[in-house]
CSV table of C-alpha atoms in Angstrom, one decimal:
chain,number,residue,atom,x,y,z
A,157,MET,CA,22.6,2.7,7.3
A,158,THR,CA,19.7,3.6,9.6
A,159,ASN,CA,17.4,0.9,11.0
A,160,PRO,CA,15.4,-0.6,8.0
A,161,ASP,CA,12.5,-1.2,10.3
A,162,GLU,CA,12.2,2.6,11.1
A,163,PRO,CA,10.7,4.4,8.1
A,164,LEU,CA,11.5,8.0,7.5
A,165,TRP,CA,7.8,8.6,7.3
A,166,ARG,CA,7.5,8.2,11.1
A,167,THR,CA,10.0,11.0,11.6
A,168,THR,CA,8.3,13.4,9.2
A,169,CYS,CA,4.7,12.6,10.2
A,170,ARG,CA,2.8,15.6,11.5
A,171,GLU,CA,-0.4,13.7,12.4
A,172,THR,CA,-0.9,12.3,15.9
A,173,VAL,CA,-3.6,10.1,17.5
A,174,THR,CA,-4.0,9.4,21.2
A,175,ALA,CA,-4.0,5.7,21.9
A,176,ALA,CA,-3.0,3.3,24.7
A,177,PRO,CA,-3.2,-0.5,25.4
A,178,LEU,CA,-6.5,-2.1,26.1
A,179,LEU,CA,-6.6,-2.6,29.9
A,180,SER,CA,-10.2,-3.6,30.5
A,181,ASP,CA,-13.1,-5.8,29.2
A,182,ILE,CA,-15.4,-4.0,26.8
A,183,SER,CA,-18.3,-4.8,24.4
A,184,VAL,CA,-18.8,-3.2,21.0
A,185,ASP,CA,-20.7,-3.7,17.8
A,186,VAL,CA,-17.5,-4.0,15.6
A,187,ALA,CA,-14.0,-5.0,16.6
A,188,ILE,CA,-11.3,-4.3,14.1
A,189,ILE,CA,-7.9,-6.0,14.2
A,190,GLY,CA,-5.1,-4.0,12.6
A,191,GLY,CA,-4.3,-0.3,12.5
A,192,GLY,CA,-3.4,0.2,8.8
A,193,TYR,CA,-5.4,1.8,6.0
A,194,THR,CA,-8.0,-0.9,5.9
A,195,GLY,CA,-8.6,-1.1,9.6
A,196,CYS,CA,-8.6,2.6,10.2
A,197,SER,CA,-10.9,3.2,7.2
A,198,ALA,CA,-13.3,0.6,8.6
A,199,ALA,CA,-13.2,2.1,12.0
A,200,LEU,CA,-13.9,5.6,10.7
A,201,TYR,CA,-16.9,4.4,8.5
A,202,ALA,CA,-18.4,2.3,11.3
A,203,ALA,CA,-18.1,5.0,13.9
A,204,GLN,CA,-19.6,7.6,11.6
A,205,GLN,CA,-22.6,5.2,11.1
A,206,GLY,CA,-23.2,5.3,14.8
A,207,ALA,CA,-21.8,1.8,15.6
A,208,SER,CA,-19.7,1.2,18.7
A,209,VAL,CA,-16.2,0.4,17.5
A,210,CYS,CA,-12.8,-0.6,18.8
A,211,LEU,CA,-9.6,-1.0,16.9
A,212,LEU,CA,-6.9,-3.3,18.2
A,213,GLU,CA,-3.3,-2.7,16.9
A,214,ALA,CA,-0.5,-5.1,18.0
A,215,LYS,CA,2.1,-2.3,17.7
A,216,SER,CA,1.5,1.3,16.8
A,217,ILE,CA,-0.8,2.8,14.2
A,218,GLY,CA,0.9,2.4,10.8
A,219,HIS,CA,3.5,0.0,12.1
A,220,GLY,CA,2.9,-2.4,9.2
A,221,GLY,CA,2.9,-1.8,5.5
A,222,SER,CA,0.8,1.4,5.7
A,223,GLY,CA,3.6,3.3,7.4
A,224,ARG,CA,6.3,1.9,5.0
A,225,ASN,CA,4.4,2.6,1.8
A,226,VAL,CA,5.8,4.6,-1.1
A,227,GLY,CA,2.9,7.0,-0.9
A,228,LEU,CA,1.5,6.7,-4.4
A,229,VAL,CA,-2.3,7.0,-4.4
A,230,ASN,CA,-3.0,5.0,-7.5
A,231,ALA,CA,-6.2,4.2,-9.3
A,232,GLY,CA,-6.7,0.5,-9.8
A,233,LEU,CA,-4.5,-2.5,-9.2
A,234,TRP,CA,-1.2,-3.6,-10.8
A,235,LEU,CA,-3.2,-5.6,-13.3
A,236,PRO,CA,-4.6,-4.0,-16.4
A,237,PRO,CA,-8.4,-4.0,-16.7
A,238,ASP,CA,-8.7,-7.0,-19.0
A,239,ASP,CA,-6.7,-9.2,-16.6
A,240,ILE,CA,-9.0,-8.2,-13.7
A,241,ARG,CA,-12.0,-9.2,-15.8
A,242,ASN,CA,-10.4,-12.5,-16.8
A,243,HIS,CA,-9.9,-13.4,-13.2
A,244,LEU,CA,-13.2,-12.1,-11.7
A,245,GLY,CA,-15.6,-12.2,-14.7
A,246,GLN,CA,-17.1,-9.2,-16.6
A,247,GLU,CA,-19.6,-8.0,-14.0
A,248,THR,CA,-17.5,-8.4,-10.9
A,249,GLY,CA,-14.4,-7.2,-12.7
A,250,ASP,CA,-16.1,-4.1,-13.9
A,251,ARG,CA,-17.4,-3.3,-10.4
A,252,LEU,CA,-13.9,-3.6,-8.9
A,253,ILE,CA,-12.4,-1.5,-11.7
A,254,ASP,CA,-15.0,1.2,-11.2
A,255,LEU,CA,-14.6,1.2,-7.4
A,256,LEU,CA,-10.8,1.5,-7.5
A,257,ALA,CA,-10.9,4.1,-10.3
A,258,GLN,CA,-12.7,6.2,-7.8
A,259,ALA,CA,-10.3,5.3,-4.9
A,260,PRO,CA,-7.9,8.2,-5.3
A,261,ALA,CA,-10.9,10.7,-5.1
A,262,ASP,CA,-12.1,8.9,-2.0
A,263,VAL,CA,-8.7,9.2,-0.4
A,264,PHE,CA,-8.2,12.9,-1.3
A,265,ASP,CA,-11.8,13.7,-0.2
A,266,LEU,CA,-11.2,12.1,3.2
A,267,ILE,CA,-8.0,14.2,3.5
A,268,ASP,CA,-9.7,17.4,2.5
A,269,GLN,CA,-12.9,16.9,4.6
A,270,ASN,CA,-11.0,16.0,7.7
A,271,GLY,CA,-7.9,18.2,7.5
A,272,ILE,CA,-5.5,15.3,7.5
A,273,ASP,CA,-2.0,16.8,7.4
A,274,CYS,CA,-0.3,14.3,5.0
A,275,GLU,CA,1.3,16.3,2.2
A,276,PRO,CA,-1.3,15.6,-0.4
A,277,VAL,CA,-0.3,16.3,-4.0
A,278,ARG,CA,-3.0,15.5,-6.5
A,279,GLN,CA,-0.9,15.9,-9.6
A,280,GLY,CA,-1.2,12.4,-11.0
A,281,THR,CA,1.3,9.6,-11.4
A,282,LEU,CA,3.7,8.6,-14.2
A,283,HIS,CA,4.2,4.9,-15.1
A,284,CYS,CA,7.5,5.2,-17.0
A,285,ALA,CA,8.7,3.0,-19.8
A,286,HIS,CA,12.2,1.8,-19.0
A,287,SER,CA,12.6,0.1,-22.4
A,288,GLY,CA,11.0,-0.4,-25.8
A,289,ALA,CA,9.2,-3.5,-24.3
A,290,GLY,CA,8.0,-1.3,-21.4
A,291,ARG,CA,6.6,1.3,-23.8
A,292,ARG,CA,4.7,-1.4,-25.7
A,293,ASP,CA,3.3,-2.6,-22.4
A,294,LEU,CA,2.1,0.9,-21.6
A,295,GLN,CA,0.5,1.2,-25.0
A,296,LYS,CA,-1.6,-1.9,-24.2
A,297,ARG,CA,-2.5,-0.6,-20.8
A,298,HIS,CA,-3.4,2.7,-22.2
A,299,ALA,CA,-5.8,1.1,-24.7
A,300,GLN,CA,-7.5,-1.0,-22.0
A,301,LEU,CA,-7.7,1.9,-19.5
A,302,VAL,CA,-9.2,4.3,-22.1
A,303,ALA,CA,-11.7,1.6,-23.1
A,304,SER,CA,-12.7,1.4,-19.4
A,305,GLY,CA,-13.2,5.2,-19.2
A,306,ALA,CA,-10.0,6.2,-17.6
A,307,PRO,CA,-8.7,9.7,-18.5
A,308,VAL,CA,-5.1,8.5,-19.0
A,309,GLU,CA,-2.6,9.9,-21.4
A,310,LEU,CA,0.3,8.2,-23.2
A,311,LEU,CA,3.3,10.4,-23.3
A,312,THR,CA,6.2,10.5,-25.8
A,313,ALA,CA,9.8,10.1,-24.6
A,314,GLN,CA,10.2,13.9,-25.0
A,315,ASP,CA,7.0,14.6,-22.9
A,316,ALA,CA,8.1,12.1,-20.3
A,317,SER,CA,11.5,13.8,-20.1
A,318,GLN,CA,9.9,17.2,-19.5
A,319,ARG,CA,7.5,15.8,-16.8
A,320,THR,CA,10.2,13.8,-15.0
A,321,GLY,CA,13.3,15.9,-15.6
A,322,SER,CA,15.0,12.7,-16.7
A,323,THR,CA,16.1,11.4,-20.2
A,324,ALA,CA,16.1,7.7,-18.9
A,325,PHE,CA,12.6,6.8,-20.2
A,326,GLN,CA,11.1,6.0,-23.6
A,327,GLY,CA,7.6,7.4,-22.6
A,328,ALA,CA,5.2,7.3,-19.8
A,329,LEU,CA,1.5,6.7,-18.9
A,330,TYR,CA,0.1,9.7,-17.1
A,331,ASP,CA,-2.9,9.1,-14.8
A,332,PRO,CA,-4.4,12.5,-13.6
A,333,ARG,CA,-6.7,10.8,-11.0
A,334,ALA,CA,-3.7,9.8,-8.8
A,335,GLY,CA,-1.2,11.5,-6.6
A,336,THR,CA,1.1,11.3,-3.6
A,337,ILE,CA,0.8,11.5,0.2
A,338,GLN,CA,2.9,11.1,3.2
A,339,PRO,CA,1.7,7.5,3.9
A,340,MET,CA,2.2,7.4,7.7
A,341,ALA,CA,0.5,10.7,8.2
A,342,TYR,CA,-2.5,9.5,6.2
A,343,VAL,CA,-3.1,6.4,8.3
A,344,MET,CA,-2.5,8.4,11.5
A,345,GLY,CA,-5.0,10.9,10.3
A,346,LEU,CA,-7.6,8.2,9.5
A,347,ALA,CA,-7.1,6.9,13.1
A,348,ARG,CA,-7.4,10.4,14.6
A,349,VAL,CA,-10.6,11.1,12.7
A,350,ALA,CA,-12.0,7.7,13.6
A,351,ALA,CA,-11.3,8.4,17.3
A,352,GLU,CA,-12.9,11.8,17.0
A,353,SER,CA,-15.9,10.1,15.5
A,354,GLY,CA,-16.2,7.8,18.5
A,355,ALA,CA,-14.0,4.8,17.7
A,356,HIS,CA,-11.9,3.4,20.5
A,357,ILE,CA,-8.3,3.0,19.3
A,358,TYR,CA,-6.0,0.7,21.3
A,359,THR,CA,-2.3,0.2,20.5
A,360,GLU,CA,0.2,-2.4,21.8
A,361,SER,CA,-2.8,-4.7,22.1
A,362,PRO,CA,-2.2,-7.8,20.0
A,363,VAL,CA,-5.1,-10.2,19.7
A,364,ARG,CA,-4.0,-13.5,21.4
A,365,SER,CA,-7.2,-15.4,20.8
A,366,LEU,CA,-10.3,-15.0,18.7
A,367,ARG,CA,-13.3,-17.3,19.3
A,368,ARG,CA,-17.0,-17.4,19.0
A,369,GLU,CA,-19.1,-17.5,22.2
A,370,GLY,CA,-22.8,-17.7,21.5
A,371,LYS,CA,-23.7,-14.9,19.1
A,372,GLU,CA,-20.7,-12.8,19.9
A,373,TRP,CA,-17.0,-12.9,19.2
A,374,LEU,CA,-14.5,-12.8,22.1
A,375,LEU,CA,-11.1,-11.2,21.4
A,376,GLU,CA,-8.5,-11.5,24.1
A,377,THR,CA,-5.4,-9.3,24.4
A,378,PRO,CA,-2.7,-9.5,27.0
A,379,GLN,CA,-4.5,-7.1,29.4
A,380,GLY,CA,-8.1,-7.0,28.3
A,381,SER,CA,-10.8,-8.5,26.1
A,382,VAL,CA,-13.5,-7.4,23.7
A,383,ARG,CA,-16.9,-8.8,23.0
A,384,ALA,CA,-18.2,-7.9,19.5
A,385,ARG,CA,-21.1,-8.6,17.2
A,386,ALA,CA,-18.8,-8.4,14.2
A,387,VAL,CA,-15.1,-8.6,13.5
A,388,ILE,CA,-12.9,-7.2,10.7
A,389,GLN,CA,-9.4,-8.5,10.5
A,390,ALA,CA,-7.1,-6.2,8.6
A,391,THR,CA,-3.6,-7.4,9.4
A,392,ASN,CA,-2.4,-8.1,5.8
A,393,ALA,CA,1.4,-8.8,5.8
A,394,TYR,CA,1.9,-8.0,9.5
A,395,HIS,CA,-0.4,-10.5,11.1
A,396,GLN,CA,0.4,-11.2,14.8
A,397,GLY,CA,-2.9,-12.7,15.8
A,398,PRO,CA,-4.2,-16.3,16.0
A,399,GLU,CA,-2.6,-18.7,13.5
A,400,GLU,CA,-5.9,-20.1,12.4
A,401,THR,CA,-7.0,-16.8,10.9
A,402,ALA,CA,-3.6,-15.8,9.5
A,403,PRO,CA,-3.9,-14.7,5.8
A,404,ASP,CA,-2.0,-16.7,3.3
A,405,TYR,CA,0.2,-14.8,0.8
A,406,VAL,CA,3.7,-14.5,-0.7
A,407,PRO,CA,5.8,-12.1,1.4
A,408,VAL,CA,7.7,-9.7,-0.8
A,409,TYR,CA,9.9,-6.9,0.6
A,410,TYR,CA,10.2,-3.4,-0.9
A,411,PHE,CA,12.8,-0.9,0.3
A,412,GLN,CA,13.2,2.8,-0.1
A,413,TYR,CA,16.1,5.3,0.3
A,414,ALA,CA,15.9,9.0,0.8
A,415,THR,CA,18.3,11.9,0.2
A,416,ALA,CA,18.4,14.9,2.4
A,417,PRO,CA,16.0,17.7,1.2
A,418,LEU,CA,17.3,19.0,-2.1
A,419,SER,CA,18.2,22.6,-2.9
A,420,HIS,CA,15.6,24.8,-4.6
A,421,ASN,CA,17.5,24.6,-7.9
A,422,LEU,CA,17.7,20.8,-7.9
A,423,ARG,CA,14.0,20.5,-7.0
A,424,ALA,CA,13.1,22.7,-9.9
A,425,SER,CA,14.7,20.3,-12.4
A,426,ILE,CA,13.0,17.2,-11.0
A,427,LEU,CA,9.3,16.3,-11.3
A,428,PRO,CA,8.4,20.0,-11.5
A,429,ALA,CA,4.6,19.2,-11.3
A,430,GLY,CA,5.1,16.8,-8.4
A,431,GLU,CA,3.9,13.5,-9.9
A,432,GLY,CA,4.8,10.1,-8.3
A,433,CYS,CA,6.5,7.6,-10.5
A,434,TRP,CA,7.4,4.0,-11.1
A,435,ASP,CA,8.8,2.2,-14.0
A,436,THR,CA,7.9,-0.9,-16.2
A,437,GLY,CA,10.8,-3.0,-15.1
A,438,LEU,CA,10.0,-6.5,-14.0
A,439,ILE,CA,11.9,-5.6,-10.7
A,440,MET,CA,10.3,-2.2,-10.6
A,441,THR,CA,11.8,1.1,-9.4
A,442,SER,CA,9.7,3.9,-7.8
A,443,PHE,CA,10.7,7.5,-7.3
A,444,ARG,CA,9.1,10.7,-6.0
A,445,LEU,CA,9.7,13.8,-4.0
A,446,ASP,CA,8.3,14.3,-0.5
A,447,GLY,CA,7.0,17.5,0.9
A,448,ASP,CA,10.4,18.6,2.1
A,449,GLY,CA,12.0,18.0,-1.3
A,450,ARG,CA,13.7,14.7,-0.5
A,451,MET,CA,14.1,12.3,-3.4
A,452,ILE,CA,12.6,8.9,-2.4
A,453,ILE,CA,13.7,6.0,-4.6
A,454,GLY,CA,12.8,2.4,-4.0
A,455,GLY,CA,12.9,-1.2,-5.4
A,456,MET,CA,12.1,-4.7,-4.5
A,457,GLY,CA,14.4,-6.2,-1.8
A,458,ASP,CA,14.9,-7.0,1.9
A,459,LEU,CA,17.4,-4.7,3.6
A,460,GLY,CA,17.5,-7.3,6.4
A,461,HIS,CA,18.6,-10.0,4.0
A,462,ALA,CA,22.2,-11.0,2.9
A,463,GLY,CA,21.6,-9.0,-0.3
A,464,CYS,CA,21.3,-5.7,1.5
A,465,GLY,CA,24.7,-4.5,0.2
A,466,ILE,CA,23.6,-5.4,-3.3
A,467,HIS,CA,20.4,-3.4,-3.0
A,468,SER,CA,22.2,-0.4,-1.5
A,469,ALA,CA,24.8,-0.3,-4.2
A,470,TRP,CA,22.1,-0.7,-6.9
A,471,VAL,CA,19.9,2.2,-5.6
A,472,ARG,CA,22.9,4.5,-5.8
A,473,ARG,CA,23.6,3.6,-9.4
A,474,LYS,CA,19.9,3.7,-10.3
A,475,LEU,CA,19.5,7.2,-8.9
A,476,ASP,CA,22.6,8.4,-10.7
A,477,GLN,CA,21.2,6.9,-14.0
A,478,ILE,CA,17.8,8.5,-13.7
A,479,TYR,CA,19.0,11.8,-12.3
A,480,PRO,CA,22.8,12.4,-12.9
A,481,GLN,CA,22.4,15.8,-11.2
A,482,LEU,CA,21.9,14.0,-7.9
A,483,SER,CA,25.1,12.0,-8.1
A,484,ASP,CA,26.6,14.0,-5.2
A,485,GLN,CA,23.5,13.7,-3.0
A,486,PRO,CA,24.0,11.1,-0.3
A,487,LEU,CA,21.3,8.6,0.5
A,488,VAL,CA,20.8,9.3,4.2
A,489,GLU,CA,17.7,7.1,5.1
A,490,GLY,CA,16.8,3.6,4.2
A,491,TRP,CA,13.9,1.4,5.3
A,492,HIS,CA,11.8,-1.5,4.0
A,493,GLY,CA,8.4,-3.0,4.3
A,494,ARG,CA,6.7,-6.4,3.7
A,495,ILE,CA,4.0,-6.7,1.0
A,496,ALA,CA,1.3,-9.4,1.0
A,497,MET,CA,1.3,-10.6,-2.7
A,498,THR,CA,-1.3,-12.9,-4.1
A,499,SER,CA,-0.7,-15.0,-7.2
A,500,ASP,CA,-3.3,-13.2,-9.3
A,501,HIS,CA,-2.5,-9.8,-7.7
A,502,ILE,CA,-6.2,-9.4,-6.6
A,503,PRO,CA,-7.0,-8.6,-3.0
A,504,LYS,CA,-9.0,-11.3,-1.1
A,505,ILE,CA,-11.8,-11.1,1.4
A,506,THR,CA,-12.2,-14.3,3.4
A,507,GLN,CA,-14.9,-15.3,5.8
A,508,ILE,CA,-13.2,-16.2,9.0
A,509,GLY,CA,-16.5,-16.9,10.8
A,510,PRO,CA,-20.1,-15.6,11.2
A,511,ASN,CA,-20.1,-11.8,10.8
A,512,ALA,CA,-16.3,-11.9,10.5
A,513,LEU,CA,-14.3,-10.8,7.5
A,514,SER,CA,-10.6,-10.6,6.7
A,515,ALA,CA,-8.9,-8.7,3.9
A,516,HIS,CA,-5.4,-9.1,2.6
A,517,GLY,CA,-3.3,-9.2,-0.6
A,518,PHE,CA,-3.2,-5.7,-1.9
A,519,SER,CA,0.1,-6.6,-3.6
A,520,GLY,CA,1.7,-3.2,-2.9
A,521,ARG,CA,-1.4,-1.1,-3.7
A,522,GLY,CA,-2.6,-0.5,-0.2
A,523,ILE,CA,-3.6,3.2,0.0
A,524,GLY,CA,-6.7,3.4,-2.4
A,525,PRO,CA,-7.8,-0.2,-2.3
A,526,GLY,CA,-7.3,-0.5,1.5
A,527,THR,CA,-9.4,2.6,2.1
A,528,VAL,CA,-12.2,1.3,-0.1
A,529,PHE,CA,-12.1,-2.3,1.2
A,530,GLY,CA,-12.1,-1.2,4.8
A,531,ARG,CA,-15.2,1.1,4.3
A,532,LEU,CA,-17.1,-1.5,2.3
A,533,MET,CA,-16.4,-4.4,4.7
A,534,ALA,CA,-17.7,-2.2,7.6
A,535,GLN,CA,-20.8,-1.3,5.5
A,536,SER,CA,-21.4,-5.0,4.7
A,537,LEU,CA,-21.2,-6.2,8.3
A,538,LEU,CA,-23.3,-3.3,9.6
A,539,THR,CA,-26.1,-3.8,7.0
A,540,GLY,CA,-25.8,-7.6,6.6
A,541,ASP,CA,-25.5,-7.0,2.8
A,542,PRO,CA,-22.5,-8.8,1.2
A,543,SER,CA,-23.4,-7.4,-2.2
A,544,CYS,CA,-21.7,-4.1,-1.4
A,545,LEU,CA,-18.3,-5.8,-1.0
A,546,PRO,CA,-15.7,-5.0,-3.7
A,547,VAL,CA,-14.9,-8.7,-4.3
A,548,PRO,CA,-16.8,-11.9,-3.5
A,549,VAL,CA,-16.1,-13.4,-0.1
A,550,VAL,CA,-14.2,-16.7,-0.2
A,551,PRO,CA,-14.1,-19.3,2.6
A,552,GLU,CA,-10.3,-19.3,2.5
A,553,HIS,CA,-7.4,-18.4,0.3
A,554,ARG,CA,-4.2,-20.6,0.0
A,555,GLU,CA,-1.0,-19.8,-1.9
A,556,ARG,CA,1.2,-22.5,-3.3
A,557,TRP,CA,4.8,-22.6,-1.9
A,558,PRO,CA,4.8,-19.1,-0.4
A,559,ARG,CA,8.1,-19.5,1.3
A,560,LEU,CA,9.8,-20.9,-1.8
A,561,ARG,CA,8.4,-18.1,-3.9
A,562,ARG,CA,9.5,-15.5,-1.3
A,563,VAL,CA,13.1,-16.8,-1.7
A,564,TYR,CA,12.6,-16.7,-5.5
A,565,PHE,CA,11.6,-13.1,-5.5
A,566,GLU,CA,14.3,-11.9,-3.2
A,567,THR,CA,17.0,-13.8,-5.1
A,568,GLY,CA,15.7,-12.4,-8.4
A,569,ALA,CA,15.7,-8.9,-7.0
A,570,ALA,CA,19.2,-9.3,-5.7
A,571,LEU,CA,20.5,-10.7,-9.0
A,572,THR,CA,18.8,-8.0,-11.0
A,573,HIS,CA,20.2,-5.3,-8.7
A,574,LEU,CA,23.7,-6.9,-9.0
A,575,ILE,CA,23.8,-6.4,-12.7
A,576,LYS,CA,21.4,-3.6,-13.6
A,577,ALA,CA,22.1,0.1,-13.8
A,578,ARG,CA,25.8,-0.3,-14.4
A,579,PHE,CA,27.6,1.9,-16.8
């Protein structure tokens, strides 16, 4: 198997951005830590507002979860609307629901307006019912989404079969607002446009210390430093900065495998309209085609864990179950990424100091929410108005037994993959 820490998306990415380590001492209005969707979106917005901006990435742009993403540009969170309102209250919940309903449009507008070369396909997504219980869950979600104004459609098993090219599902929930992208290319494109707008992008520049000096923040990297009026920390599940500002979350791994590009005939029989898909399984499966016609299929699990062989064998069986016509297609690439999961599946914004915000916990929904959260955090810090933030700021967020729960999730995924999709 290929290196699980080297996603296929890096190989097929057609976007580039010029960046190098920070080698000097600089001063800016806004310093951003982390070069994923949230950080690059914040850098782009702040630069376009005329602020002086620097972005510090410990590795390379998109090194973390953004460059390992499935590439589904979804509207909303994993939670159905009523659950979001139950956690946040009616007014705050409605605001977050409305913001994230608009998130795919925000993403595709950025792509169109800035010519980001990231294989955008705005043909919607299909949440596929893997069982009768899954279909009943989709019926509940459909009712709540329609009541919230979402233009979603509940498909029959026959309609789902026509849309997916598979007879494995008992129905699907179609969301026309959503779509797919090449996830690494999107984040690289955001960074490129941010740099063209005046932001200074530095890679291989981990923040070793972050402290307040007078009315400014001082960020120190191995070979330079930044003084800033405001700070945005957007490290999510790949934090390499000071321990005192590390986000708290449950780490969950998600892996993906890819075939070689399929023949024209095979491609014509699978997802002919180009939707991105995932199912209703407790240990979910995602599947989609990329721009070159590769089938990308994924599930929960760590390919660096002892259960790697179990996950690899399962994904082969699962692909054959969904698409028997691909049974002779080898899986030639495999990679994984780490997700920052919160107990309530709602992203958090924490106050790590005066004029300093940190966001994390997108729970696998990083593209739309990350883009929105980054922009609105930058807006809040530049205007001094916290009311524009998508969720209320909290002084800190703590998870109970995150390491134990990480083992629980990985063990559950391995056991599920050991016994599921067998004939």
